């Protein structure tokens, strides 16, 4: 398809508090990035200024630190004090206690989001299971007023001190570059068109190679889709994205990428947000990550509105829809979680309530899993990932299996 012409102007500033300015006319482009830079020296051309997050914004972050060791906790408290963020330590061994502490300290009229520090063992999330597989989620912690509806934006981070400290105060790039991993890219262009409408220059890859490392390192948004024929689509494990016969991206490959500006990585594949090698690699390399901890399920019938599609297609199109409606990534995720929850059928809502009340940890309904399994690992106050003049509204959610 013909790409919309664009004019890109890049300005540089030695002051890291000032982000680069990129002005663009028209929509983003699709599969034009490498062609654009192939004529010149790619490493020099794919260079963008980066900036720190707003100090005034970070002051409004509540940091909740789990049982990470006194020495590490002291480092994180010093960093929070430097940022002006509120900092508390939670040493309880239940997600209910974590939620209680947040409820007592989170001020919705002041705080813009909460950053949880620690693994599931260090700062407990809610255990859930489906079809014999066990996982965890922070979805239930979001419900501070007890009505079953998510209330506040948050993210979780864990790892060595260098990783945690970076995520507390990361560098942000404004490259307007989005990378899509799709094993069947010719089957549908719905997703890439959406990203172009959000103002991104989009490059579609069917798998990772070392030649793409530089391009990935300066990207703002990296998306992995799992649509199409089951035997050919991308599946997930805690250590890789892969089809039945090909590795798309392994944890070793992700570890080799050094992200320059805190991209948001979204993965649709099953179970990649468990605390495994792939998630750790992205976090340690300087990316935030949104993914699921259990099976992700595609819708088996079409929906006129993503808000009533409590499957992974509903979640991902809702996320893309709301990127241009909220300023912060944590706010976008919360809005998707909240909207889908408010539109659940009563029996699905009741099953989630049974987990919240501690009556069970087992989910049996697909929609209950699809709504509650998504996790944000990273700083929830990261600015929303959109390009200039972003405007995207999903249409009908089709059956794409």
Short mmCIF file of N, CA, C and O in Angstrom, two decimals, residues 92-223:
data_model
loop_
_atom_site.label_atom_id
_atom_site.label_comp_id
_atom_site.label_asym_id
_atom_site.label_seq_id
_atom_site.Cartn_x
_atom_site.Cartn_y
_atom_site.Cartn_z
N UNK A 92 3.97 -7.48 54.48
CA UNK A 92 2.96 -8.53 54.61
C UNK A 92 3.14 -9.63 53.58
O UNK A 92 3.80 -9.45 52.56
N UNK A 93 2.51 -10.76 53.85
CA UNK A 93 2.65 -11.93 52.97
C UNK A 93 1.33 -12.28 52.28
O UNK A 93 1.10 -13.44 51.94
N UNK A 94 0.48 -11.27 52.08
CA UNK A 94 -0.79 -11.48 51.42
C UNK A 94 -1.12 -10.27 50.57
O UNK A 94 -0.84 -9.13 50.95
N UNK A 95 -1.76 -10.50 49.41
CA UNK A 95 -2.15 -9.39 48.56
C UNK A 95 -3.19 -8.51 49.26
O UNK A 95 -3.27 -7.31 48.98
N UNK A 96 -3.95 -9.10 50.17
CA UNK A 96 -4.95 -8.33 50.91
C UNK A 96 -4.26 -7.28 51.78
O UNK A 96 -4.74 -6.14 51.89
N UNK A 97 -3.13 -7.64 52.38
CA UNK A 97 -2.39 -6.69 53.20
C UNK A 97 -1.74 -5.61 52.32
O UNK A 97 -1.68 -4.44 52.70
N UNK A 98 -1.24 -6.02 51.14
CA UNK A 98 -0.70 -5.04 50.20
C UNK A 98 -1.77 -4.02 49.82
O UNK A 98 -1.54 -2.80 49.84
N UNK A 99 -2.95 -4.52 49.50
CA UNK A 99 -4.05 -3.64 49.12
C UNK A 99 -4.45 -2.72 50.28
O UNK A 99 -4.71 -1.54 50.07
N UNK A 100 -4.47 -3.26 51.49
CA UNK A 100 -4.84 -2.47 52.67
C UNK A 100 -3.85 -1.31 52.86
O UNK A 100 -4.25 -0.17 53.13
N UNK A 101 -2.58 -1.61 52.70
CA UNK A 101 -1.55 -0.56 52.84
C UNK A 101 -1.71 0.51 51.78
O UNK A 101 -1.60 1.71 52.06
N UNK A 102 -1.97 0.08 50.55
CA UNK A 102 -2.17 1.06 49.47
C UNK A 102 -3.41 1.90 49.75
O UNK A 102 -3.41 3.12 49.60
N UNK A 103 -4.48 1.25 50.19
CA UNK A 103 -5.73 1.97 50.48
C UNK A 103 -5.50 3.05 51.53
O UNK A 103 -6.07 4.15 51.46
N UNK A 104 -4.66 2.75 52.52
CA UNK A 104 -4.42 3.69 53.61
C UNK A 104 -3.50 4.84 53.20
O UNK A 104 -3.47 5.88 53.87
N UNK A 105 -2.73 4.65 52.12
CA UNK A 105 -1.72 5.65 51.75
C UNK A 105 -1.96 6.33 50.41
O UNK A 105 -1.36 7.38 50.16
N UNK A 106 -2.78 5.75 49.57
CA UNK A 106 -3.00 6.30 48.23
C UNK A 106 -4.07 7.39 48.28
O UNK A 106 -5.19 7.16 48.73
N UNK A 107 -3.72 8.57 47.81
CA UNK A 107 -4.63 9.70 47.78
C UNK A 107 -5.00 9.99 46.33
O UNK A 107 -4.20 10.56 45.58
N UNK A 108 -6.20 9.61 45.88
CA UNK A 108 -6.56 9.79 44.47
C UNK A 108 -6.62 11.24 44.04
O UNK A 108 -6.55 11.54 42.84
N UNK A 109 -6.73 12.16 44.98
CA UNK A 109 -6.74 13.58 44.62
C UNK A 109 -5.33 14.12 44.41
O UNK A 109 -5.17 15.23 43.90
N UNK A 110 -4.33 13.33 44.80
CA UNK A 110 -2.94 13.77 44.64
C UNK A 110 -2.12 12.79 43.80
O UNK A 110 -1.48 13.18 42.82
N UNK A 111 -2.10 11.53 44.18
CA UNK A 111 -1.26 10.55 43.49
C UNK A 111 -1.78 10.27 42.09
O UNK A 111 -2.98 10.14 41.87
N UNK A 112 -0.84 10.15 41.15
CA UNK A 112 -1.17 9.82 39.76
C UNK A 112 -1.01 8.34 39.46
O UNK A 112 -1.40 7.87 38.40
N UNK A 113 -0.40 7.61 40.39
CA UNK A 113 -0.22 6.18 40.20
C UNK A 113 0.69 5.62 41.27
O UNK A 113 1.38 6.35 41.98
N UNK A 114 0.68 4.29 41.39
CA UNK A 114 1.52 3.61 42.38
C UNK A 114 2.50 2.68 41.66
O UNK A 114 2.14 2.03 40.68
N UNK A 115 3.73 2.66 42.15
CA UNK A 115 4.75 1.75 41.63
C UNK A 115 5.06 0.72 42.70
O UNK A 115 5.53 1.05 43.79
N UNK A 116 4.75 -0.55 42.42
CA UNK A 116 5.02 -1.64 43.34
C UNK A 116 6.40 -2.20 43.04
O UNK A 116 6.73 -2.47 41.89
N UNK A 117 7.20 -2.40 44.08
CA UNK A 117 8.56 -2.93 43.91
C UNK A 117 8.65 -4.29 44.57
O UNK A 117 8.44 -4.43 45.78
N UNK A 118 8.95 -5.30 43.77
CA UNK A 118 9.14 -6.63 44.31
C UNK A 118 8.49 -7.70 43.44
O UNK A 118 7.54 -7.42 42.69
N UNK A 119 9.00 -8.90 43.53
CA UNK A 119 8.39 -10.04 42.85
C UNK A 119 7.10 -10.42 43.56
O UNK A 119 6.74 -9.87 44.60
N UNK A 120 6.42 -11.40 43.00
CA UNK A 120 5.19 -11.89 43.63
C UNK A 120 5.45 -12.42 45.04
O UNK A 120 4.58 -12.34 45.91
N UNK A 121 6.63 -12.95 45.29
CA UNK A 121 6.97 -13.44 46.63
C UNK A 121 7.34 -12.29 47.57
O UNK A 121 7.07 -12.34 48.76
N UNK A 122 7.95 -11.25 47.02
CA UNK A 122 8.40 -10.13 47.85
C UNK A 122 7.27 -9.15 48.16
O UNK A 122 7.25 -8.51 49.23
N UNK A 123 6.32 -9.03 47.25
CA UNK A 123 5.16 -8.17 47.43
C UNK A 123 3.98 -8.89 46.78
O UNK A 123 3.73 -8.74 45.58
N UNK A 124 3.24 -9.68 47.54
CA UNK A 124 2.29 -10.65 46.97
C UNK A 124 1.21 -10.04 46.09
O UNK A 124 0.61 -9.01 46.41
N UNK A 125 0.98 -10.71 44.96
CA UNK A 125 -0.18 -10.46 44.11
C UNK A 125 -1.21 -11.55 44.41
O UNK A 125 -1.02 -12.36 45.32
N UNK A 126 -2.31 -11.56 43.67
CA UNK A 126 -3.38 -12.53 43.89
C UNK A 126 -3.14 -13.78 43.07
O UNK A 126 -2.93 -13.70 41.85
N UNK A 127 -3.16 -14.94 43.73
CA UNK A 127 -3.00 -16.19 42.98
C UNK A 127 -4.29 -16.50 42.24
O UNK A 127 -5.39 -16.38 42.78
N UNK A 128 -4.14 -16.91 40.98
CA UNK A 128 -5.27 -17.36 40.18
C UNK A 128 -4.85 -18.61 39.41
O UNK A 128 -3.66 -18.85 39.21
N UNK A 129 -5.83 -19.39 39.00
CA UNK A 129 -5.53 -20.57 38.20
C UNK A 129 -6.62 -20.76 37.16
O UNK A 129 -7.76 -20.32 37.33
N UNK A 130 -6.24 -21.42 36.07
CA UNK A 130 -7.19 -21.70 34.99
C UNK A 130 -6.72 -22.96 34.26
O UNK A 130 -5.56 -23.05 33.86
N UNK A 131 -7.62 -23.90 34.13
CA UNK A 131 -7.34 -25.12 33.38
C UNK A 131 -6.06 -25.82 33.87
O UNK A 131 -5.27 -26.33 33.07
N UNK A 132 -5.85 -25.80 35.18
CA UNK A 132 -4.72 -26.50 35.78
C UNK A 132 -3.43 -25.72 35.84
O UNK A 132 -2.45 -26.20 36.41
N UNK A 133 -3.41 -24.52 35.28
CA UNK A 133 -2.21 -23.68 35.33
C UNK A 133 -2.38 -22.60 36.40
O UNK A 133 -3.44 -21.98 36.51
N UNK A 134 -1.33 -22.37 37.16
CA UNK A 134 -1.37 -21.39 38.24
C UNK A 134 -0.54 -20.16 37.88
O UNK A 134 0.52 -20.26 37.27
N UNK A 135 -1.05 -19.02 38.28
CA UNK A 135 -0.35 -17.76 38.00
C UNK A 135 -0.74 -16.75 39.08
O UNK A 135 -1.24 -17.11 40.14
N UNK A 136 -0.52 -15.48 38.81
CA UNK A 136 -0.87 -14.41 39.75
C UNK A 136 -1.22 -13.17 38.96
O UNK A 136 -0.94 -13.06 37.77
N UNK A 137 -1.87 -12.23 39.63
CA UNK A 137 -2.24 -10.98 38.98
C UNK A 137 -2.36 -9.87 40.01
O UNK A 137 -2.68 -10.13 41.17
N UNK A 138 -2.12 -8.64 39.56
CA UNK A 138 -2.33 -7.46 40.40
C UNK A 138 -3.69 -6.83 40.15
O UNK A 138 -4.01 -5.79 40.73
N UNK A 139 -4.49 -7.43 39.29
CA UNK A 139 -5.77 -6.84 38.90
C UNK A 139 -6.67 -6.58 40.11
O UNK A 139 -7.31 -5.54 40.21
N UNK A 140 -6.69 -7.51 41.07
CA UNK A 140 -7.59 -7.37 42.22
C UNK A 140 -7.13 -6.27 43.17
O UNK A 140 -7.96 -5.65 43.85
N UNK A 141 -5.84 -6.00 43.22
CA UNK A 141 -5.31 -4.96 44.10
C UNK A 141 -5.82 -3.58 43.68
O UNK A 141 -5.94 -2.67 44.51
N UNK A 142 -6.14 -3.42 42.41
CA UNK A 142 -6.60 -2.12 41.90
C UNK A 142 -7.93 -1.68 42.50
O UNK A 142 -8.28 -0.50 42.41
N UNK A 143 -8.69 -2.59 43.05
CA UNK A 143 -10.03 -2.30 43.56
C UNK A 143 -9.94 -1.81 45.01
O UNK A 143 -10.07 -2.60 45.94
N UNK A 144 -9.75 -0.53 45.20
CA UNK A 144 -9.54 0.01 46.55
C UNK A 144 -10.84 0.18 47.33
O UNK A 144 -10.83 0.14 48.56
N UNK A 145 -11.96 0.41 46.66
CA UNK A 145 -13.20 0.66 47.39
C UNK A 145 -14.09 -0.57 47.53
O UNK A 145 -15.20 -0.49 48.08
N UNK A 146 -13.63 -1.71 47.04
CA UNK A 146 -14.35 -2.96 47.28
C UNK A 146 -15.57 -3.21 46.41
O UNK A 146 -16.36 -4.10 46.72
N UNK A 147 -15.72 -2.47 45.30
CA UNK A 147 -16.89 -2.68 44.45
C UNK A 147 -16.61 -3.60 43.27
O UNK A 147 -17.46 -3.81 42.40
N UNK A 148 -15.39 -4.14 43.21
CA UNK A 148 -15.04 -5.06 42.13
C UNK A 148 -14.57 -4.39 40.86
O UNK A 148 -14.26 -5.08 39.89
N UNK A 149 -14.49 -3.05 40.86
CA UNK A 149 -14.08 -2.30 39.68
C UNK A 149 -12.71 -1.67 39.94
O UNK A 149 -12.50 -1.04 40.97
N UNK A 150 -11.73 -1.82 39.04
CA UNK A 150 -10.41 -1.22 39.24
C UNK A 150 -10.50 0.30 39.44
O UNK A 150 -11.28 0.98 38.77
N UNK A 151 -9.69 0.83 40.38
CA UNK A 151 -9.80 2.22 40.79
C UNK A 151 -8.58 3.10 40.49
O UNK A 151 -8.72 4.30 40.34
N UNK A 152 -7.38 2.54 40.50
CA UNK A 152 -6.20 3.41 40.42
C UNK A 152 -5.13 2.79 39.53
O UNK A 152 -5.02 1.57 39.41
N UNK A 153 -4.32 3.63 38.88
CA UNK A 153 -3.27 3.11 37.99
C UNK A 153 -2.02 2.72 38.75
O UNK A 153 -1.62 3.39 39.71
N UNK A 154 -1.40 1.64 38.34
CA UNK A 154 -0.17 1.21 39.00
C UNK A 154 0.62 0.31 38.06
O UNK A 154 0.11 -0.19 37.06
N UNK A 155 1.88 0.12 38.40
CA UNK A 155 2.73 -0.82 37.71
C UNK A 155 3.60 -1.53 38.73
O UNK A 155 3.69 -1.10 39.89
N UNK A 156 4.24 -2.59 38.31
CA UNK A 156 5.12 -3.36 39.21
C UNK A 156 6.49 -3.47 38.57
O UNK A 156 6.61 -3.57 37.34
N UNK A 157 7.52 -3.48 39.38
CA UNK A 157 8.88 -3.65 38.90
C UNK A 157 9.66 -4.51 39.88
O UNK A 157 9.41 -4.48 41.09
N UNK A 158 10.57 -5.30 39.36
CA UNK A 158 11.44 -6.12 40.23
C UNK A 158 12.76 -6.33 39.50
O UNK A 158 12.89 -6.06 38.31
N UNK A 159 13.73 -6.84 40.23
CA UNK A 159 15.04 -7.10 39.64
C UNK A 159 16.15 -6.55 40.50
O UNK A 159 15.93 -6.12 41.64
N UNK A 160 17.38 -6.53 39.99
CA UNK A 160 18.50 -5.98 40.75
C UNK A 160 18.31 -4.47 40.94
O UNK A 160 17.54 -3.84 40.21
N UNK A 161 19.01 -3.88 41.91
CA UNK A 161 18.84 -2.44 42.18
C UNK A 161 19.02 -1.55 40.96
O UNK A 161 18.29 -0.57 40.81
N UNK A 162 19.97 -1.87 40.08
CA UNK A 162 20.15 -1.02 38.90
C UNK A 162 18.90 -0.98 38.04
O UNK A 162 18.55 0.07 37.47
N UNK A 163 18.22 -2.11 37.93
CA UNK A 163 16.98 -2.18 37.15
C UNK A 163 15.87 -1.38 37.82
O UNK A 163 15.18 -0.57 37.18
N UNK A 164 15.67 -1.61 39.11
CA UNK A 164 14.59 -0.94 39.83
C UNK A 164 14.79 0.57 39.83
O UNK A 164 13.86 1.35 39.56
N UNK A 165 16.00 1.01 40.10
CA UNK A 165 16.28 2.44 40.15
C UNK A 165 16.05 3.10 38.79
O UNK A 165 15.57 4.23 38.71
N UNK A 166 16.38 2.40 37.72
CA UNK A 166 16.14 2.96 36.39
C UNK A 166 14.65 3.13 36.12
O UNK A 166 14.20 4.16 35.60
N UNK A 167 13.87 2.11 36.46
CA UNK A 167 12.44 2.19 36.21
C UNK A 167 11.76 3.26 37.06
O UNK A 167 10.71 3.78 36.66
N UNK A 168 12.32 3.58 38.19
CA UNK A 168 11.78 4.65 39.01
C UNK A 168 11.94 6.01 38.32
O UNK A 168 11.13 6.92 38.52
N UNK A 169 12.97 6.13 37.46
CA UNK A 169 13.28 7.43 36.84
C UNK A 169 13.94 7.20 35.49
O UNK A 169 15.11 7.49 35.29
N UNK A 170 13.19 6.67 34.53
CA UNK A 170 13.79 6.29 33.24
C UNK A 170 13.97 7.47 32.28
O UNK A 170 13.38 8.53 32.46
N UNK A 171 14.80 7.26 31.25
CA UNK A 171 14.87 8.17 30.12
C UNK A 171 13.74 7.83 29.15
O UNK A 171 13.39 6.65 28.98
N UNK A 172 13.18 8.85 28.49
CA UNK A 172 12.09 8.64 27.54
C UNK A 172 12.51 9.17 26.18
O UNK A 172 12.99 10.29 26.06
N UNK A 173 12.32 8.35 25.14
CA UNK A 173 12.63 8.77 23.77
C UNK A 173 11.34 9.16 23.06
O UNK A 173 10.25 8.66 23.40
N UNK A 174 11.44 10.05 22.10
CA UNK A 174 10.27 10.45 21.31
C UNK A 174 10.59 10.23 19.84
O UNK A 174 10.75 11.17 19.06
N UNK A 175 10.69 8.98 19.45
CA UNK A 175 11.09 8.63 18.07
C UNK A 175 9.90 8.40 17.16
O UNK A 175 10.05 8.38 15.94
N UNK A 176 8.71 8.17 17.73
CA UNK A 176 7.51 7.85 16.96
C UNK A 176 7.69 6.58 16.13
O UNK A 176 7.11 6.44 15.05
N UNK A 177 8.49 5.64 16.63
CA UNK A 177 8.72 4.38 15.94
C UNK A 177 8.03 3.25 16.71
O UNK A 177 8.19 3.12 17.92
N UNK A 178 7.24 2.46 15.99
CA UNK A 178 6.59 1.28 16.56
C UNK A 178 7.01 0.05 15.77
O UNK A 178 7.04 0.08 14.54
N UNK A 179 7.33 -1.01 16.49
CA UNK A 179 7.73 -2.28 15.88
C UNK A 179 6.67 -3.33 16.17
O UNK A 179 6.25 -3.48 17.33
N UNK A 180 6.22 -4.02 15.15
CA UNK A 180 5.23 -5.08 15.31
C UNK A 180 5.85 -6.42 14.96
O UNK A 180 6.47 -6.57 13.90
N UNK A 181 5.72 -7.39 15.86
CA UNK A 181 6.11 -8.76 15.57
C UNK A 181 4.84 -9.55 15.23
O UNK A 181 3.93 -9.67 16.04
N UNK A 182 4.80 -10.08 14.02
CA UNK A 182 3.62 -10.81 13.53
C UNK A 182 4.11 -11.92 12.62
O UNK A 182 4.77 -11.64 11.61
N UNK A 183 3.81 -13.15 12.95
CA UNK A 183 4.29 -14.28 12.15
C UNK A 183 3.51 -14.45 10.85
O UNK A 183 3.94 -15.17 9.95
N UNK A 184 2.35 -13.78 10.74
CA UNK A 184 1.54 -13.85 9.52
C UNK A 184 1.17 -12.43 9.08
O UNK A 184 -0.01 -12.07 9.03
N UNK A 185 2.17 -11.62 8.76
CA UNK A 185 1.93 -10.19 8.53
C UNK A 185 1.08 -9.87 7.32
O UNK A 185 0.49 -8.79 7.25
N UNK A 186 1.01 -10.77 6.35
CA UNK A 186 0.22 -10.47 5.15
C UNK A 186 -1.25 -10.82 5.33
O UNK A 186 -2.07 -10.54 4.46
N UNK A 187 -1.59 -11.42 6.46
CA UNK A 187 -2.95 -11.90 6.67
C UNK A 187 -3.92 -10.77 7.01
O UNK A 187 -5.08 -10.79 6.64
N UNK A 188 -3.43 -9.78 7.75
CA UNK A 188 -4.28 -8.66 8.16
C UNK A 188 -3.41 -7.44 8.42
O UNK A 188 -2.30 -7.57 8.96
N UNK A 189 -3.91 -6.26 8.05
CA UNK A 189 -3.17 -5.04 8.33
C UNK A 189 -3.93 -4.12 9.29
O UNK A 189 -3.64 -2.94 9.40
N UNK A 190 -4.90 -4.67 10.00
CA UNK A 190 -5.72 -3.87 10.92
C UNK A 190 -4.85 -3.21 11.99
O UNK A 190 -4.99 -2.02 12.28
N UNK A 191 -3.94 -3.99 12.55
CA UNK A 191 -3.13 -3.48 13.66
C UNK A 191 -2.15 -2.40 13.21
O UNK A 191 -1.98 -1.38 13.90
N UNK A 192 -1.49 -2.62 12.10
CA UNK A 192 -0.51 -1.64 11.65
C UNK A 192 -1.19 -0.35 11.19
O UNK A 192 -0.67 0.74 11.36
N UNK A 193 -2.37 -0.47 10.60
CA UNK A 193 -3.12 0.73 10.24
C UNK A 193 -3.49 1.53 11.49
O UNK A 193 -3.46 2.77 11.50
N UNK A 194 -3.84 0.81 12.56
CA UNK A 194 -4.17 1.47 13.82
C UNK A 194 -2.98 2.26 14.34
O UNK A 194 -3.11 3.41 14.77
N UNK A 195 -1.80 1.66 14.29
CA UNK A 195 -0.60 2.34 14.77
C UNK A 195 -0.25 3.54 13.89
O UNK A 195 0.20 4.58 14.40
N UNK A 196 -0.46 3.42 12.59
CA UNK A 196 -0.22 4.55 11.71
C UNK A 196 -1.18 5.69 12.03
O UNK A 196 -0.80 6.87 12.03
N UNK A 197 -2.43 5.36 12.36
CA UNK A 197 -3.40 6.39 12.74
C UNK A 197 -3.04 7.02 14.08
O UNK A 197 -3.43 8.16 14.37
N UNK A 198 -2.28 6.28 14.90
CA UNK A 198 -1.80 6.83 16.18
C UNK A 198 -0.53 7.65 15.99
O UNK A 198 0.05 8.12 16.97
N UNK A 199 -0.09 7.81 14.74
CA UNK A 199 1.03 8.69 14.45
C UNK A 199 2.39 8.04 14.41
O UNK A 199 3.41 8.72 14.37
N UNK A 200 2.44 6.71 14.39
CA UNK A 200 3.72 6.00 14.40
C UNK A 200 4.22 5.69 13.00
O UNK A 200 3.43 5.46 12.08
N UNK A 201 5.54 5.67 12.87
CA UNK A 201 6.18 5.00 11.75
C UNK A 201 6.32 3.54 12.16
O UNK A 201 7.00 3.23 13.15
N UNK A 202 5.70 2.64 11.42
CA UNK A 202 5.58 1.24 11.84
C UNK A 202 6.45 0.35 10.97
O UNK A 202 6.46 0.48 9.74
N UNK A 203 7.16 -0.56 11.59
CA UNK A 203 7.91 -1.59 10.88
C UNK A 203 7.41 -2.95 11.36
O UNK A 203 7.33 -3.19 12.57
N UNK A 204 7.05 -3.83 10.44
CA UNK A 204 6.52 -5.15 10.77
C UNK A 204 7.61 -6.19 10.57
O UNK A 204 8.20 -6.28 9.49
N UNK A 205 7.88 -6.98 11.60
CA UNK A 205 8.89 -8.03 11.55
C UNK A 205 8.22 -9.37 11.81
O UNK A 205 7.34 -9.46 12.67
N UNK A 206 8.66 -10.41 11.10
CA UNK A 206 8.10 -11.73 11.42
C UNK A 206 8.95 -12.47 12.44
O UNK A 206 8.50 -13.45 13.04
N UNK A 207 10.18 -11.99 12.70
CA UNK A 207 10.99 -12.51 13.79
C UNK A 207 12.18 -11.58 14.00
O UNK A 207 12.49 -10.74 13.17
N UNK A 208 12.86 -11.75 15.13
CA UNK A 208 13.99 -10.89 15.46
C UNK A 208 15.27 -11.38 14.77
O UNK A 208 15.52 -12.58 14.69
N UNK A 209 16.06 -10.43 14.28
CA UNK A 209 17.43 -10.70 13.86
C UNK A 209 18.32 -9.60 14.44
O UNK A 209 17.83 -8.53 14.81
N UNK A 210 19.61 -9.85 14.49
CA UNK A 210 20.53 -8.85 15.04
C UNK A 210 20.49 -7.55 14.25
O UNK A 210 20.79 -6.48 14.79
N UNK A 211 20.12 -7.63 12.98
CA UNK A 211 20.05 -6.43 12.16
C UNK A 211 18.99 -5.45 12.66
O UNK A 211 19.04 -4.26 12.34
N UNK A 212 18.04 -5.94 13.45
CA UNK A 212 16.95 -5.08 13.94
C UNK A 212 17.25 -4.49 15.31
O UNK A 212 16.44 -3.72 15.84
N UNK A 213 18.38 -4.81 15.91
CA UNK A 213 18.65 -4.39 17.28
C UNK A 213 18.65 -2.87 17.43
O UNK A 213 18.09 -2.32 18.40
N UNK A 214 19.28 -2.16 16.49
CA UNK A 214 19.34 -0.71 16.59
C UNK A 214 17.96 -0.10 16.46
O UNK A 214 17.59 0.81 17.20
N UNK A 215 17.18 -0.58 15.51
CA UNK A 215 15.84 -0.07 15.31
C UNK A 215 14.98 -0.28 16.56
O UNK A 215 14.25 0.61 16.99
N UNK A 216 15.07 -1.46 17.15
CA UNK A 216 14.32 -1.75 18.37
C UNK A 216 14.78 -0.86 19.52
O UNK A 216 13.97 -0.43 20.34
N UNK A 217 16.07 -0.56 19.58
CA UNK A 217 16.61 0.19 20.71
C UNK A 217 16.07 1.61 20.80
O UNK A 217 16.03 2.20 21.87
N UNK A 218 15.65 2.19 19.66
CA UNK A 218 15.14 3.56 19.66
C UNK A 218 13.62 3.62 19.53
O UNK A 218 13.05 4.70 19.41
N UNK A 219 12.97 2.47 19.55
CA UNK A 219 11.52 2.45 19.38
C UNK A 219 10.80 2.93 20.64
O UNK A 219 11.34 2.86 21.75
N UNK A 220 9.57 3.39 20.45
CA UNK A 220 8.71 3.78 21.57
C UNK A 220 7.75 2.68 21.96
O UNK A 220 7.33 2.58 23.11
N UNK A 221 7.37 1.87 20.98
CA UNK A 221 6.29 0.91 21.17
C UNK A 221 6.68 -0.36 20.44
O UNK A 221 7.07 -0.33 19.28
N UNK A 222 6.62 -1.52 21.13
CA UNK A 222 6.91 -2.81 20.52
C UNK A 222 5.71 -3.71 20.82
O UNK A 222 5.35 -3.90 21.98
N UNK A 223 5.11 -4.24 19.78
CA UNK A 223 3.89 -5.04 19.95
C UNK A 223 4.06 -6.40 19.33
O UNK A 223 4.57 -6.54 18.22
#
